[in-house]
XYZ file of C-alpha atoms in Angstrom:
541
model
C -4.915 65.973 -32.161
C -5.691 62.315 -32.846
C -3.635 60.064 -30.596
C -5.548 56.794 -30.988
C -3.514 54.126 -32.750
C -4.107 50.503 -33.702
C -1.320 48.198 -34.885
C -2.370 44.929 -36.557
C -0.546 41.805 -37.753
C 2.317 42.425 -35.345
C 4.828 40.217 -33.595
C 5.064 41.726 -30.125
C 8.449 41.025 -28.537
C 8.807 40.912 -24.765
C 12.350 42.080 -23.866
C 12.228 40.430 -20.459
C 11.663 36.860 -21.652
C 12.826 37.254 -25.255
C 9.603 35.593 -26.393
C 6.813 36.855 -28.609
C 3.570 37.612 -26.836
C 0.558 35.518 -27.873
C -1.333 38.621 -29.008
C -0.935 40.000 -32.542
C -2.286 43.533 -32.191
C -2.395 46.490 -29.840
C -4.401 49.636 -29.332
C -3.032 52.854 -27.875
C -4.909 55.831 -26.533
C -3.840 58.851 -24.542
C -0.192 57.947 -25.021
C -0.594 54.542 -23.321
C -1.091 50.982 -24.491
C -4.813 50.470 -23.982
C -5.239 46.849 -25.029
C -3.563 43.790 -26.508
C -5.408 41.109 -28.419
C -5.873 39.448 -31.776
C -6.452 41.445 -34.934
C -10.248 41.041 -34.788
C -10.518 42.182 -31.168
C -8.294 45.186 -31.594
C -9.793 46.211 -34.950
C -13.160 46.484 -33.189
C -11.725 49.217 -30.954
C -10.929 51.518 -33.883
C -13.220 54.306 -35.045
C -13.004 56.887 -37.802
C -10.458 58.957 -35.859
C -8.089 56.061 -35.177
C -4.840 55.593 -37.093
C -4.776 51.924 -38.139
C -1.541 50.400 -39.454
C -1.144 46.845 -40.748
C 2.405 45.826 -39.772
C 2.336 42.729 -42.018
C 4.204 40.594 -39.504
C 6.809 43.169 -38.481
C 8.387 42.930 -35.023
C 7.404 45.409 -32.316
C 9.699 46.103 -29.381
C 9.283 48.623 -26.596
C 10.680 51.949 -27.754
C 14.476 51.917 -27.935
C 16.158 54.404 -25.599
C 19.722 55.690 -25.868
C 21.171 55.682 -22.353
C 23.685 58.473 -23.005
C 23.586 61.131 -25.700
C 24.022 64.885 -26.198
C 21.316 66.131 -28.568
C 21.905 69.892 -28.456
C 25.696 69.947 -28.359
C 25.798 67.061 -30.824
C 23.671 68.953 -33.309
C 26.036 71.903 -32.978
C 29.264 69.916 -33.165
C 28.449 67.656 -36.117
C 28.657 70.298 -38.801
C 31.413 70.970 -41.284
C 33.810 68.206 -42.336
C 33.112 64.701 -41.077
C 36.641 63.423 -40.424
C 35.565 60.160 -38.791
C 36.332 58.168 -41.933
C 39.966 59.309 -42.103
C 42.439 56.605 -41.118
C 45.772 58.414 -41.499
C 47.294 61.896 -41.604
C 47.285 61.966 -45.405
C 43.562 61.269 -45.456
C 42.916 64.120 -43.023
C 45.130 66.435 -45.055
C 43.205 65.619 -48.241
C 39.858 66.185 -46.525
C 41.033 69.516 -45.136
C 42.308 70.596 -48.556
C 38.895 69.899 -50.071
C 37.280 71.842 -47.260
C 39.582 74.801 -47.703
C 38.896 74.926 -51.446
C 35.167 75.160 -50.758
C 35.585 77.789 -48.050
C 34.551 81.407 -48.525
C 37.364 83.934 -47.977
C 37.888 84.573 -44.262
C 35.489 81.827 -43.195
C 36.324 79.313 -40.476
C 36.760 75.642 -41.265
C 35.080 73.203 -38.892
C 35.716 69.456 -38.682
C 34.590 66.771 -36.284
C 35.110 63.080 -35.498
C 38.915 63.151 -35.821
C 40.404 59.896 -34.510
C 43.778 60.358 -32.735
C 44.842 57.012 -34.171
C 45.468 58.798 -37.491
C 48.653 60.263 -35.954
C 50.159 56.850 -35.175
C 53.197 57.384 -32.951
C 53.398 61.114 -33.728
C 52.051 63.787 -31.356
C 48.458 64.935 -31.782
C 49.004 68.478 -33.044
C 48.264 70.740 -35.994
C 51.822 70.669 -37.423
C 50.999 68.010 -40.087
C 48.253 70.313 -41.388
C 49.972 73.695 -41.124
C 50.637 73.921 -44.846
C 47.090 73.152 -45.946
C 45.616 75.369 -43.205
C 48.010 78.258 -43.769
C 46.088 81.432 -42.890
C 42.839 79.487 -42.388
C 41.131 79.577 -38.968
C 40.149 75.968 -38.326
C 38.740 73.992 -35.408
C 38.980 70.206 -35.665
C 37.094 68.358 -32.939
C 38.597 65.031 -31.891
C 36.152 62.153 -31.710
C 35.956 62.196 -27.907
C 34.629 65.808 -27.918
C 36.945 66.453 -24.976
C 39.647 67.974 -27.145
C 40.176 69.812 -30.408
C 42.905 71.021 -32.696
C 42.988 74.731 -33.424
C 44.973 75.975 -36.401
C 47.634 78.665 -35.961
C 45.303 81.298 -37.390
C 42.470 80.257 -35.042
C 44.783 80.532 -32.026
C 45.962 83.927 -33.230
C 42.408 85.263 -33.636
C 41.494 83.976 -30.171
C 44.587 85.491 -28.573
C 45.891 82.151 -27.292
C 49.692 82.227 -27.365
C 50.757 80.181 -24.338
C 49.682 78.006 -21.414
C 46.741 78.867 -19.127
C 45.432 77.707 -15.731
C 41.912 76.312 -15.328
C 39.494 75.192 -12.586
C 39.155 71.931 -14.515
C 42.315 70.168 -13.374
C 42.863 68.227 -16.613
C 42.161 71.149 -18.969
C 45.242 72.329 -20.849
C 46.520 74.415 -23.714
C 49.185 71.952 -24.821
C 52.464 73.721 -25.563
C 55.871 72.726 -26.878
C 59.152 73.036 -24.997
C 59.300 76.741 -25.880
C 55.817 77.446 -24.492
C 54.163 77.767 -27.898
C 50.718 76.125 -28.356
C 50.802 72.997 -30.502
C 47.138 73.467 -31.427
C 45.849 70.746 -29.077
C 43.320 71.959 -26.504
C 42.206 69.537 -23.780
C 38.775 69.675 -22.100
C 36.005 72.255 -22.371
C 37.721 75.041 -20.459
C 40.635 75.124 -22.903
C 38.447 74.640 -25.994
C 36.242 77.530 -24.904
C 39.211 79.900 -25.210
C 39.059 79.570 -28.997
C 35.538 78.472 -29.953
C 33.873 81.865 -29.289
C 36.250 83.530 -31.768
C 34.554 81.640 -34.609
C 31.304 82.979 -36.115
C 28.369 81.518 -34.202
C 25.165 80.126 -35.735
C 21.951 82.004 -35.035
C 19.545 80.686 -32.453
C 17.130 79.692 -35.228
C 19.872 77.755 -37.013
C 20.752 75.917 -33.809
C 17.111 75.041 -33.164
C 16.684 73.769 -36.729
C 19.843 71.623 -36.454
C 18.564 70.112 -33.211
C 15.121 69.399 -34.661
C 16.669 67.723 -37.708
C 18.966 65.588 -35.545
C 16.068 64.456 -33.354
C 13.949 63.559 -36.392
C 16.814 61.451 -37.729
C 17.103 59.698 -34.369
C 13.399 58.849 -34.468
C 13.810 57.492 -37.995
C 16.591 55.249 -36.656
C 14.165 53.737 -34.118
C 14.829 55.810 -31.009
C 11.880 56.870 -28.887
C 13.911 58.324 -26.034
C 17.275 59.318 -24.701
C 19.054 60.191 -21.488
C 20.463 63.603 -22.412
C 23.652 64.224 -20.465
C 23.710 67.999 -20.546
C 21.428 71.011 -20.230
C 23.847 73.715 -21.238
C 22.966 77.053 -22.781
C 19.590 77.020 -24.533
C 19.047 73.264 -24.260
C 16.045 73.331 -21.943
C 14.479 76.230 -23.844
C 14.858 74.320 -27.118
C 13.252 71.199 -25.628
C 10.379 73.295 -24.294
C 9.791 74.998 -27.633
C 9.862 71.769 -29.625
C 7.634 70.011 -27.094
C 5.043 72.792 -27.063
C 5.051 72.874 -30.859
C 4.504 69.107 -31.064
C 7.904 68.703 -32.728
C 9.819 66.767 -30.061
C 10.143 63.222 -31.465
C 12.062 61.746 -28.501
C 11.192 61.479 -24.807
C 14.182 63.074 -23.061
C 15.471 62.708 -19.509
C 17.909 65.570 -18.998
C 20.818 65.784 -16.543
C 22.409 69.258 -16.245
C 26.130 69.506 -15.529
C 27.827 70.201 -12.232
C 31.363 71.432 -12.887
C 34.357 72.131 -10.638
C 33.858 75.502 -8.986
C 30.138 74.938 -8.359
C 29.342 76.498 -4.987
C 26.521 75.834 -2.514
C 24.145 78.113 -4.406
C 24.943 76.243 -7.611
C 24.125 72.899 -6.014
C 20.834 74.284 -4.686
C 20.016 75.543 -8.159
C 20.645 72.079 -9.631
C 18.380 70.541 -7.003
C 15.716 73.123 -7.781
C 15.812 72.257 -11.485
C 14.733 68.670 -10.815
C 11.315 67.832 -12.201
C 11.174 70.813 -14.524
C 9.915 69.794 -17.930
C 6.990 69.287 -20.237
C 4.980 66.486 -21.796
C 7.966 64.698 -23.321
C 11.012 65.980 -21.404
C 12.060 66.528 -17.833
C 15.126 67.346 -15.782
C 16.006 64.296 -13.722
C 19.524 63.944 -12.383
C 22.859 65.721 -12.507
C 25.847 64.960 -14.745
C 29.340 65.280 -13.230
C 32.786 64.557 -14.691
C 35.331 62.663 -12.620
C 37.961 62.520 -15.371
C 38.583 63.136 -19.064
C 39.567 60.502 -21.628
C 42.316 57.931 -22.013
C 43.015 58.923 -25.610
C 44.056 62.458 -24.693
C 45.788 61.586 -21.423
C 43.187 63.183 -19.130
C 41.581 60.092 -17.631
C 42.240 59.324 -13.933
C 44.179 56.094 -13.623
C 45.530 54.369 -10.535
C 48.863 54.111 -12.333
C 50.022 56.576 -15.026
C 49.533 55.643 -18.641
C 52.592 54.776 -20.723
C 53.118 58.478 -21.520
C 53.188 59.297 -17.813
C 49.760 60.970 -18.124
C 46.185 60.391 -16.883
C 47.191 60.804 -13.247
C 44.698 63.390 -11.957
C 40.986 63.785 -11.359
C 38.915 66.357 -13.246
C 38.161 67.979 -9.882
C 41.252 69.630 -8.326
C 39.966 68.347 -4.969
C 38.072 65.079 -5.502
C 36.655 65.316 -1.987
C 34.581 68.299 -3.115
C 32.967 65.941 -5.618
C 32.293 63.474 -2.805
C 30.622 66.183 -0.719
C 28.411 67.297 -3.612
C 27.349 63.719 -4.340
C 26.315 63.446 -0.692
C 24.224 66.616 -0.915
C 22.517 65.484 -4.100
C 21.899 62.024 -2.659
C 20.199 63.465 0.432
C 17.991 65.533 -1.877
C 17.021 62.396 -3.821
C 18.829 63.515 -6.982
C 20.475 60.757 -9.072
C 24.030 61.492 -10.176
C 25.452 60.317 -13.511
C 29.238 60.550 -13.333
C 31.569 60.394 -16.308
C 34.309 58.057 -15.056
C 36.568 56.301 -17.558
C 39.748 55.372 -15.707
C 39.982 52.870 -12.857
C 40.822 55.518 -10.222
C 37.895 57.661 -11.349
C 35.422 54.786 -11.198
C 36.694 53.733 -7.788
C 36.310 57.261 -6.412
C 32.742 57.513 -7.694
C 31.813 54.238 -6.031
C 33.493 55.375 -2.811
C 31.471 58.600 -2.913
C 28.195 56.751 -3.476
C 29.003 54.298 -0.692
C 29.659 57.188 1.703
C 26.468 58.966 0.633
C 24.403 55.840 1.228
C 26.015 55.245 4.614
C 25.214 58.812 5.670
C 21.513 58.224 5.055
C 18.885 59.501 2.688
C 16.425 58.079 0.151
C 17.119 55.243 -2.259
C 18.633 56.858 -5.337
C 19.773 55.167 -8.541
C 23.165 56.682 -9.238
C 25.098 55.847 -12.408
C 28.625 55.677 -13.759
C 29.077 56.610 -17.410
C 31.632 54.921 -19.709
C 33.674 52.621 -17.355
C 36.318 51.849 -19.956
C 38.793 49.891 -17.807
C 38.312 48.607 -14.254
C 39.731 45.714 -12.196
C 37.634 42.898 -10.715
C 37.251 44.320 -7.227
C 35.794 47.549 -8.629
C 33.231 46.027 -10.962
C 31.831 43.799 -8.198
C 30.841 46.905 -6.229
C 28.281 48.121 -8.782
C 25.619 45.598 -7.863
C 26.297 45.857 -4.131
C 25.862 49.632 -4.184
C 23.002 49.609 -6.686
C 24.995 51.757 -9.114
C 23.971 51.504 -12.760
C 26.672 50.836 -15.369
C 26.087 53.015 -18.441
C 28.140 51.615 -21.323
C 28.832 52.601 -24.943
C 30.057 49.436 -26.677
C 30.598 51.050 -30.071
C 33.452 53.085 -28.560
C 35.296 49.810 -28.070
C 34.330 48.643 -31.557
C 35.353 51.702 -33.510
C 38.139 53.376 -31.537
C 40.216 50.410 -30.359
C 41.652 47.271 -31.967
C 41.847 43.663 -30.937
C 45.644 43.642 -31.314
C 45.984 46.702 -29.043
C 47.831 48.775 -31.637
C 45.376 51.663 -31.220
C 46.117 54.826 -29.227
C 43.780 53.896 -26.326
C 45.376 50.478 -25.851
C 48.960 51.654 -26.310
C 48.505 54.279 -23.638
C 47.120 51.739 -21.164
C 49.375 48.768 -21.857
C 48.325 45.153 -22.224
C 46.870 44.460 -18.780
C 44.539 47.447 -18.615
C 43.679 47.291 -22.322
C 42.608 43.708 -21.685
C 39.914 45.045 -19.343
C 38.169 47.043 -22.061
C 34.462 47.809 -21.691
C 33.584 44.884 -19.419
C 29.895 44.701 -20.339
C 29.643 40.953 -19.757
C 31.493 40.968 -16.438
C 29.461 43.890 -15.109
C 26.200 42.238 -16.064
C 27.260 38.850 -14.679
C 28.224 40.516 -11.399
C 24.615 41.650 -11.034
C 24.870 45.240 -12.257
C 22.206 46.856 -14.404
C 23.888 47.630 -17.745
C 22.377 50.424 -19.832
C 23.549 50.894 -23.426
C 23.957 54.099 -25.364
C 25.972 55.854 -28.056
C 27.310 59.041 -26.417
C 26.405 60.771 -29.682
C 28.085 62.751 -31.205
C 31.069 60.671 -30.062
C 29.665 57.636 -31.883
C 26.681 57.166 -34.219
C 23.258 57.085 -32.554
C 21.348 54.381 -34.524
C 20.336 51.989 -31.738
C 20.537 48.842 -33.847
C 24.212 49.633 -34.405
C 24.737 50.093 -30.672
C 23.104 46.747 -29.910
C 25.066 45.083 -32.708
C 28.335 46.438 -31.330
C 27.542 45.087 -27.878
C 27.245 41.661 -29.484
C 30.095 41.534 -32.032
C 32.619 44.083 -30.635
C 34.170 44.444 -34.096
C 35.015 47.618 -36.071
C 31.799 48.803 -37.670
C 33.504 49.646 -40.970
C 35.081 46.201 -41.321
C 33.252 43.402 -39.530
C 35.777 40.891 -40.882
C 38.337 42.195 -38.389
C 38.704 40.394 -35.043
C 36.659 41.486 -32.031
C 38.159 43.330 -29.081
C 37.424 41.293 -25.977
C 34.833 38.889 -27.411
C 34.405 37.383 -23.947
C 32.747 40.688 -22.951
C 30.036 40.449 -25.630
C 26.379 40.534 -24.649
C 23.720 38.213 -26.024
C 21.084 39.537 -28.407
C 18.509 39.608 -25.618
C 20.852 41.338 -23.176
C 21.638 44.004 -25.769
C 17.927 44.628 -26.345
C 17.351 44.818 -22.611
C 20.124 47.408 -22.360
C 18.043 49.818 -24.466
C 14.591 48.940 -23.102
C 14.031 47.493 -19.626
C 17.432 48.583 -18.256
C 16.995 52.116 -19.579
C 13.561 52.265 -17.974
C 14.942 51.029 -14.657
C 17.782 53.561 -14.729
C 15.199 56.333 -15.111
C 12.959 54.946 -12.357
C 10.294 54.232 -14.963
C 10.152 50.440 -14.931
C 6.479 50.598 -13.892
C 5.500 52.382 -17.121
C 8.217 51.887 -19.733
C 10.309 49.154 -21.301
C 7.524 46.598 -21.744
C 4.598 46.007 -24.081
C 1.755 45.837 -21.579
C -1.566 47.637 -21.090
C -1.025 50.800 -19.092
C 2.586 51.188 -20.239
C 3.662 54.051 -22.470
C 2.891 53.646 -26.145
C 6.544 54.173 -27.087
C 7.328 51.502 -29.678
C 9.917 50.571 -32.291
C 8.843 48.435 -35.255
C 11.517 46.452 -37.112
C 11.623 44.522 -40.343
C 13.176 41.469 -38.655
C 13.490 39.878 -35.235
C 16.506 41.543 -33.555
C 17.082 38.450 -31.428
C 17.294 36.116 -34.419
C 19.256 38.449 -36.693
C 23.035 37.844 -36.746
C 24.947 40.623 -35.016
C 26.774 41.538 -38.227
C 23.439 42.133 -39.987
C 21.495 43.837 -37.188
C 22.466 47.420 -38.051
C 20.920 46.989 -41.515
C 17.502 45.809 -40.307
C 14.877 48.315 -41.540
C 13.108 50.513 -38.992
C 9.561 50.512 -40.313
C 7.779 52.574 -37.690
C 8.633 54.566 -34.572
C 5.846 55.487 -32.171
C 6.187 58.011 -29.355
C 3.385 58.642 -26.899
C 0.991 56.814 -29.217
C 1.861 58.856 -32.315
C 4.093 57.838 -35.246
C 7.269 59.884 -35.456
C 8.645 57.858 -38.373
C 6.795 55.655 -40.852
C 8.363 53.740 -43.695
C 6.493 54.180 -46.996
C 6.114 50.384 -47.127
C 3.572 50.560 -44.288
């Protein structure tokens, strides 16, 4: 297969300095950047087997990498009704009615992206939709993917008629005062009571959905992603696509470690490290320390205004601490989902203990970090812990006036500490940016734009939430290039445009550093190159 590539008439952007390199062309061979130079010099390196593309002055950045996404589960979850555009209960009801009308008799209705803000001050439950879903088995995934609404018929078919106990401390079948399920299921353990009752897609259908999602990501400019799960067939799918030459993203995969994992389970996770192929590998472990603020399952130092979010995901948080220590000694980086201030603090405490007990230098991470006080954020740099942030969550799921569900639950003081990207970076922490797809859209230009403007994507005229926490254009670009490479321990071969570095490149129709934040998401992605081969090419080139 030809993997020699020459790009001419390019503006090569260095994400470290924010300046354009003096060269105007590059050659790639064997998946690496072989040479930089002017058009004449680089043209001379091409032969009849080389792919030569005239970029006509387009801007080339190192390949954009999403620091946190879920390709396999995302491809499975984002089918059926897209409810993310619904802003109130009536809008959801209308969307469900349309879905029901199009449904075959006896079929299940699936929806995803439901924002709890549509319920206003009312409880999040299926009651407002009982009439339209009468007799219809339906599963409606809330946007955080940590909770879903199951219709009365779905609960009946799954045999769920009351509360249950789970190893995951924050998992719950939410019930009313009489012990009857309201339809709201919190966390995976509760959701998994009902999901298997629905007809399941075939393995081939799941593989095709994943392949299509990855192709769309490449077309949006992504060359890589830090995949935060390896559940079910995930690794097998990556292997199959890679071996078939159909894997358009370079994936770093972190399998989950859940409450109840015993010593053999930890050893198995350690043994998985390094497994992979040409474009994917297992590197790290993903652990949850809490749930989400929106559904009352985060771990806060003080209860939220509903009296919830008071417990860790692990029934005994010290078991988490012990496992982090074992993984640290084995040289395995841990990426911990920690949203609430108590959760983040416990993760940092665990890392500090692991480092004090000895072992290799390991780049651990905290994922999400939605609200933390000053003394906590200052510890990231001191402990060398990477801050993995998803700024579009702040943009699209909260409001500047704090009338949204997330902010109301937290109250003014904690809501005022939302997604402290600027403060974390200024304190010396490495800040990696991502989408957490399918929680939020994956196009990387939108992620970088959100880090800069912090406004609702659907209405950029609305005020920003915490504008003092905005990143600069260069810092946002760094969050998806050099910072992502550093987080993966790949700074010696990724995140820069230099000879010897990977030929993973994103080509844009405008300079992302000079484009206003409000316009960045609309900049055309002209070419995406992975391992020296185009994975997306605009017809204009």
